[in-house]
CSV table of C-alpha atoms in Angstrom, one decimal:
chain,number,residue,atom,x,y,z
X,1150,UNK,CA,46.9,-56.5,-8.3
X,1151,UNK,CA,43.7,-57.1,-7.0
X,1152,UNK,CA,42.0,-54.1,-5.3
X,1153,UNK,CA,38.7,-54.0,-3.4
X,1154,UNK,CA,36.8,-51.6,-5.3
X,1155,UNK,CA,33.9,-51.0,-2.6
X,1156,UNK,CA,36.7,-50.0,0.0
X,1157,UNK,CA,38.7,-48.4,-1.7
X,1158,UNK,CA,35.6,-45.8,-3.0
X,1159,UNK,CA,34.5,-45.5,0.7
X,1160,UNK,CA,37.5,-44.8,1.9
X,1161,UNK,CA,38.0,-42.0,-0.8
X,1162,UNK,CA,34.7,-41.0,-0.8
X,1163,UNK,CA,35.3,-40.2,2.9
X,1164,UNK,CA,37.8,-37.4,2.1
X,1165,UNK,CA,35.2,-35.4,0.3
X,1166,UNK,CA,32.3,-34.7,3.0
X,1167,UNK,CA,31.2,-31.2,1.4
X,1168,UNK,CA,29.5,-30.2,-1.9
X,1169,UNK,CA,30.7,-27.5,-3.6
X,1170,UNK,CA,29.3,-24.9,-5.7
X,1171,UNK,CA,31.8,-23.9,-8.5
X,1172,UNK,CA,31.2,-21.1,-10.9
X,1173,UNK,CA,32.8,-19.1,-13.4
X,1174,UNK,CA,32.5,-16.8,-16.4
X,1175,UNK,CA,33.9,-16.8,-20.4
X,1176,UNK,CA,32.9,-15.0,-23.1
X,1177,UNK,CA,30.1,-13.1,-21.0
X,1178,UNK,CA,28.3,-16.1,-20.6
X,1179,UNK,CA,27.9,-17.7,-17.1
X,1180,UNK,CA,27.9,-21.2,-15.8
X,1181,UNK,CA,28.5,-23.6,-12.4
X,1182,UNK,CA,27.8,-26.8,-11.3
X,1183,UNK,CA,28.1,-28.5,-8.0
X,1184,UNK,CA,31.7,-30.7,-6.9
X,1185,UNK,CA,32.9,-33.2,-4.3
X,1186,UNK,CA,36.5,-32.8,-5.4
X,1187,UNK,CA,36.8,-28.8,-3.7
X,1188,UNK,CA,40.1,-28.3,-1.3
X,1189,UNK,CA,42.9,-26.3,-0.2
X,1190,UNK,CA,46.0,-26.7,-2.2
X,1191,UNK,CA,48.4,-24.5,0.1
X,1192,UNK,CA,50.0,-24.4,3.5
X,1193,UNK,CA,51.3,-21.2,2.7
X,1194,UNK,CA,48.7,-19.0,4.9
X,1195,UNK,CA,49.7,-15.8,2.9
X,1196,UNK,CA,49.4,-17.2,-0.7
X,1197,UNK,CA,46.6,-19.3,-0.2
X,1198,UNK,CA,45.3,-21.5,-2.9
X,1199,UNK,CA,42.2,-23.4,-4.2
X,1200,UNK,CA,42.2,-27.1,-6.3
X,1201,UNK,CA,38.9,-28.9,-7.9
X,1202,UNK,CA,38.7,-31.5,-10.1
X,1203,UNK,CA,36.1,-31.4,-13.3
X,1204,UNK,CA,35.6,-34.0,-15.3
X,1205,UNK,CA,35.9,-32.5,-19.3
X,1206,UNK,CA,32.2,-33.7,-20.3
X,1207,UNK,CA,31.1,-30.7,-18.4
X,1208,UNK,CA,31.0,-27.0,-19.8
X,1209,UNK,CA,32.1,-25.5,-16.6
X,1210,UNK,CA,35.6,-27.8,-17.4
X,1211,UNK,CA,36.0,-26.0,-20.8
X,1212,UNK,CA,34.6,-22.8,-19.3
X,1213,UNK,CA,37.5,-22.9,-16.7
X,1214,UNK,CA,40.5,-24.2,-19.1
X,1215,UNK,CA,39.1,-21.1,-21.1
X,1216,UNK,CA,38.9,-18.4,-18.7
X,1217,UNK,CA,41.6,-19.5,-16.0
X,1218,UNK,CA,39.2,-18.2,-13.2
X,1219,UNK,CA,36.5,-20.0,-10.8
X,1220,UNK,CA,34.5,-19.4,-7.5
X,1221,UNK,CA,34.3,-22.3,-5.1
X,1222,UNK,CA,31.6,-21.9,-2.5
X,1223,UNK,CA,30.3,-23.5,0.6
X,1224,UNK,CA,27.0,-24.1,1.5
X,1225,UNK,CA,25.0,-23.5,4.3
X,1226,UNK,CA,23.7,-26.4,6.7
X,1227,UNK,CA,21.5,-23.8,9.1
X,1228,UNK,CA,17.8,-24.0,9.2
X,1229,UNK,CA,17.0,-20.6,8.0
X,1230,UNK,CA,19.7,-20.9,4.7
X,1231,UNK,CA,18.9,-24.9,4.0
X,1232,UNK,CA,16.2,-24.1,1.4
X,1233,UNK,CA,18.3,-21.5,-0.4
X,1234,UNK,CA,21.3,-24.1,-0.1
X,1235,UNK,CA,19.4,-26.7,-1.7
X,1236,UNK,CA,18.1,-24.9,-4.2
X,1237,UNK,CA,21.7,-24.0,-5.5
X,1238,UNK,CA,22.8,-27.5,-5.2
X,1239,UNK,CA,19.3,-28.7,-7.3
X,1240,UNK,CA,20.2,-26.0,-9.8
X,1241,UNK,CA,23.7,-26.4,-10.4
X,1242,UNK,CA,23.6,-30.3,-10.2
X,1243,UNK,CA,20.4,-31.1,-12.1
X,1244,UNK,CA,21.4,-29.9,-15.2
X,1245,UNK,CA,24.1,-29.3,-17.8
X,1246,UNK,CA,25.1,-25.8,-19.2
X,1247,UNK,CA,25.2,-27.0,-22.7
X,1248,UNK,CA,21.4,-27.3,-21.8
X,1249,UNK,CA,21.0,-23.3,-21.1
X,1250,UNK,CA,21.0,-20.8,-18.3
X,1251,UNK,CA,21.9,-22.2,-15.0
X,1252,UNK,CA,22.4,-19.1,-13.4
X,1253,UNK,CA,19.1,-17.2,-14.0
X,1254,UNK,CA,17.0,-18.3,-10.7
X,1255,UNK,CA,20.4,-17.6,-8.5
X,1256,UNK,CA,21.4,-14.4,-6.8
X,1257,UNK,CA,24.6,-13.3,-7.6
X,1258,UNK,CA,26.9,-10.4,-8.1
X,1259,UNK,CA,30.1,-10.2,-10.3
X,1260,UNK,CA,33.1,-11.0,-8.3
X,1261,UNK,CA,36.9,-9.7,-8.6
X,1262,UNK,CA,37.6,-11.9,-11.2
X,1263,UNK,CA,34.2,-11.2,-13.4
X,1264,UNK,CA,32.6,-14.5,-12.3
X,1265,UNK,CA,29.2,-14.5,-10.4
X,1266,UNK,CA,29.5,-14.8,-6.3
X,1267,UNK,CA,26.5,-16.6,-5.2
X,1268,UNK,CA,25.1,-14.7,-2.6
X,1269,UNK,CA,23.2,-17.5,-0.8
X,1270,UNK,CA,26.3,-19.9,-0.3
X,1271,UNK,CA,28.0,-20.0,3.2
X,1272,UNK,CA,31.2,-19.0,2.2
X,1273,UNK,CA,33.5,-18.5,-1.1
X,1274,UNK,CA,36.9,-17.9,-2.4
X,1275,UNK,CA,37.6,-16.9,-6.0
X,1276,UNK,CA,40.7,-18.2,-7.8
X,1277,UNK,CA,43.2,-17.4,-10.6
X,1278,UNK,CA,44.4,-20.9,-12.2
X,1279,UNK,CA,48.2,-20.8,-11.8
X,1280,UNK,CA,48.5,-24.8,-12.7
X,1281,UNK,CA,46.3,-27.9,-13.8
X,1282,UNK,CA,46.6,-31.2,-14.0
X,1283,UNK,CA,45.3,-33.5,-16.9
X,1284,UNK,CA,44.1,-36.7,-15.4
X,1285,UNK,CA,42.5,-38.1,-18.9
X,1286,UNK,CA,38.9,-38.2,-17.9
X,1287,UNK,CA,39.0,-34.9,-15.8
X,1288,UNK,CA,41.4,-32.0,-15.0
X,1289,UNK,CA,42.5,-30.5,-12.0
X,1290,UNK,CA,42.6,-26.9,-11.4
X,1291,UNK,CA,44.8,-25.3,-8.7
X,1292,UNK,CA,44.0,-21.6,-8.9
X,1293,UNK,CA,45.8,-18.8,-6.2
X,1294,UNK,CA,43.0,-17.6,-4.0
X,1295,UNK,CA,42.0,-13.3,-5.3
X,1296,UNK,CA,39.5,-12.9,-3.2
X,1297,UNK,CA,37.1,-14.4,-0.4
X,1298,UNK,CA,34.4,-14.0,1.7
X,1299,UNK,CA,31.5,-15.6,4.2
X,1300,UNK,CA,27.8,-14.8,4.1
X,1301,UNK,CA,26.3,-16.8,6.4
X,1302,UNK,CA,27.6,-17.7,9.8
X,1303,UNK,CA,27.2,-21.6,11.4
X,1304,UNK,CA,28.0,-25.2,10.1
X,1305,UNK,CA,28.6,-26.2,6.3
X,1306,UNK,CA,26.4,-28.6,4.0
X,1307,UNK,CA,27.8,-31.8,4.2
X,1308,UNK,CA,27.0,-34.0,1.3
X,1309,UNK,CA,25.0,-36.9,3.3
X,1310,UNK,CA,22.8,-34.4,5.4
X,1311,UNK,CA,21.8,-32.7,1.6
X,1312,UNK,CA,21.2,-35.4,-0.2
X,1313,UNK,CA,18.7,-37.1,2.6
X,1314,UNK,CA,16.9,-33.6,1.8
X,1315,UNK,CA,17.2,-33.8,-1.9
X,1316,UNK,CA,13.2,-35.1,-3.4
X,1317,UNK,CA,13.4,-38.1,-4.8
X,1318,UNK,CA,12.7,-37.4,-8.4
X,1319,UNK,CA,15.3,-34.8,-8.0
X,1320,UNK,CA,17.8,-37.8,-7.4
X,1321,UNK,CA,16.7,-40.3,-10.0
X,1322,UNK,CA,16.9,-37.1,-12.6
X,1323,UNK,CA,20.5,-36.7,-11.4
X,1324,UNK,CA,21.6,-40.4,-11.6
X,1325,UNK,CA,20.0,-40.6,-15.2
X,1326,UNK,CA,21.7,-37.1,-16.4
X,1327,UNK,CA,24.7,-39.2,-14.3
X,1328,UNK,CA,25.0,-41.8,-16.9
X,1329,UNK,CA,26.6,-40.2,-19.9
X,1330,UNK,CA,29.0,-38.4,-17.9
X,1331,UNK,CA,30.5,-41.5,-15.9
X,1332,UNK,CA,30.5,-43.2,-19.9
X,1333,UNK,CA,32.2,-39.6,-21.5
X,1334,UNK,CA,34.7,-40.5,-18.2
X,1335,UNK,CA,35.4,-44.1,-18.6
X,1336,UNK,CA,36.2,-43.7,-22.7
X,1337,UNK,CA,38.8,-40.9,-21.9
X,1338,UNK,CA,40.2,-43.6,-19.2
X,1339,UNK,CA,40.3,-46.8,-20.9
X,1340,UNK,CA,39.9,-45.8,-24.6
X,1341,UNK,CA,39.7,-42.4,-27.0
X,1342,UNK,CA,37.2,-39.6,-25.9
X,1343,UNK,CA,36.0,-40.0,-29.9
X,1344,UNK,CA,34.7,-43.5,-28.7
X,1345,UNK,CA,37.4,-45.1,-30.8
């Protein structure tokens, strides 16, 4: 079956208009990066729940498998928050954990579930994993909503609007750090994550 590759990524890429900031804690030791995979994963409206999708070359993956907890925050698209929103996406996207400290340059405080709230997001829920999903280069997490909260009032970040305010060597750092996760991602798909 022949499938065209370019439509079929931007009609999919469609479904995921907002960047999302996830976080979590193991072992006292604090980490995040930035998703477009965030979503609801209940119609339930009393037991609601959370899903994102990590791929496993990043910490945060094993740091959730680990811990069975994460935060998923929005970001804010208002004026007066757009700095502080782009500096968590910059922060949280531009680098690995592996690397060191993501988490020193952004204000938090220790949620419900121990991991760090990011107190210049938009909005938030924290989640419990209850299930997950192994999808060979990534896994899904659906976790059952503990607590939540919003911080700033108005729109949400979408991801076009950021990135047109992203610099430019911020990008091309981001599609070069880009490159050994999307080949860590293609060997679990089509061959052994030892490279075999």
């Amino acid at each position: 079956m022949d499938v065209d590759l370019d439509t079929a990524n931007s009609v999919l890429s469609g479904l995921r208009p907002f960047p999302v900031a996830i976080t979590t804690i193991e072992g006292g030791f604090a980490n995040g990066l930035m998703s477009l995979s965030g979503g609801a994963a209940s119609i339930v409206p009393e037991a609601p729940r959370a899903t994102v999708s990590l791929t496993k070359y990043n910490k945060t993956h094993d740091m959730v498998a680990g811990s069975g907890i994460f935060v998923m925050h929005l970001l804010s698209a208002e004026e007066e928050y757009l700095d502080a929103s782009l500096h968590i996406l910059r922060t949280l996207g531009g680098s690995s954990g592996r690397d060191g400290d993501k988490m020193g340059t952004l204000r938090t405080r220790t949620g419900v579930t121990g991991a760090p709230v990011l107190l210049d997001a938009h909005s938030y829920v924290e989640a419990r994993v209850c299930a997950s999903l192994d999808v060979q280069e990534s896994t899904m997490f659906v976790g059952d909503v503990v607590a939540a909260g919003v911080l700033r009032g108005g729109e949400r970040l979408r991801v076009g609007p950021a990135w047109g305010r992203l610099p430019k060597d911020w990008i091309e750092q981001y599609e070069a750090n880009h490159v050994p996760q999307l080949e860590s991602a293609r060997r679990y798909r089509f061959g052994s994550p030892d490279g075999d």
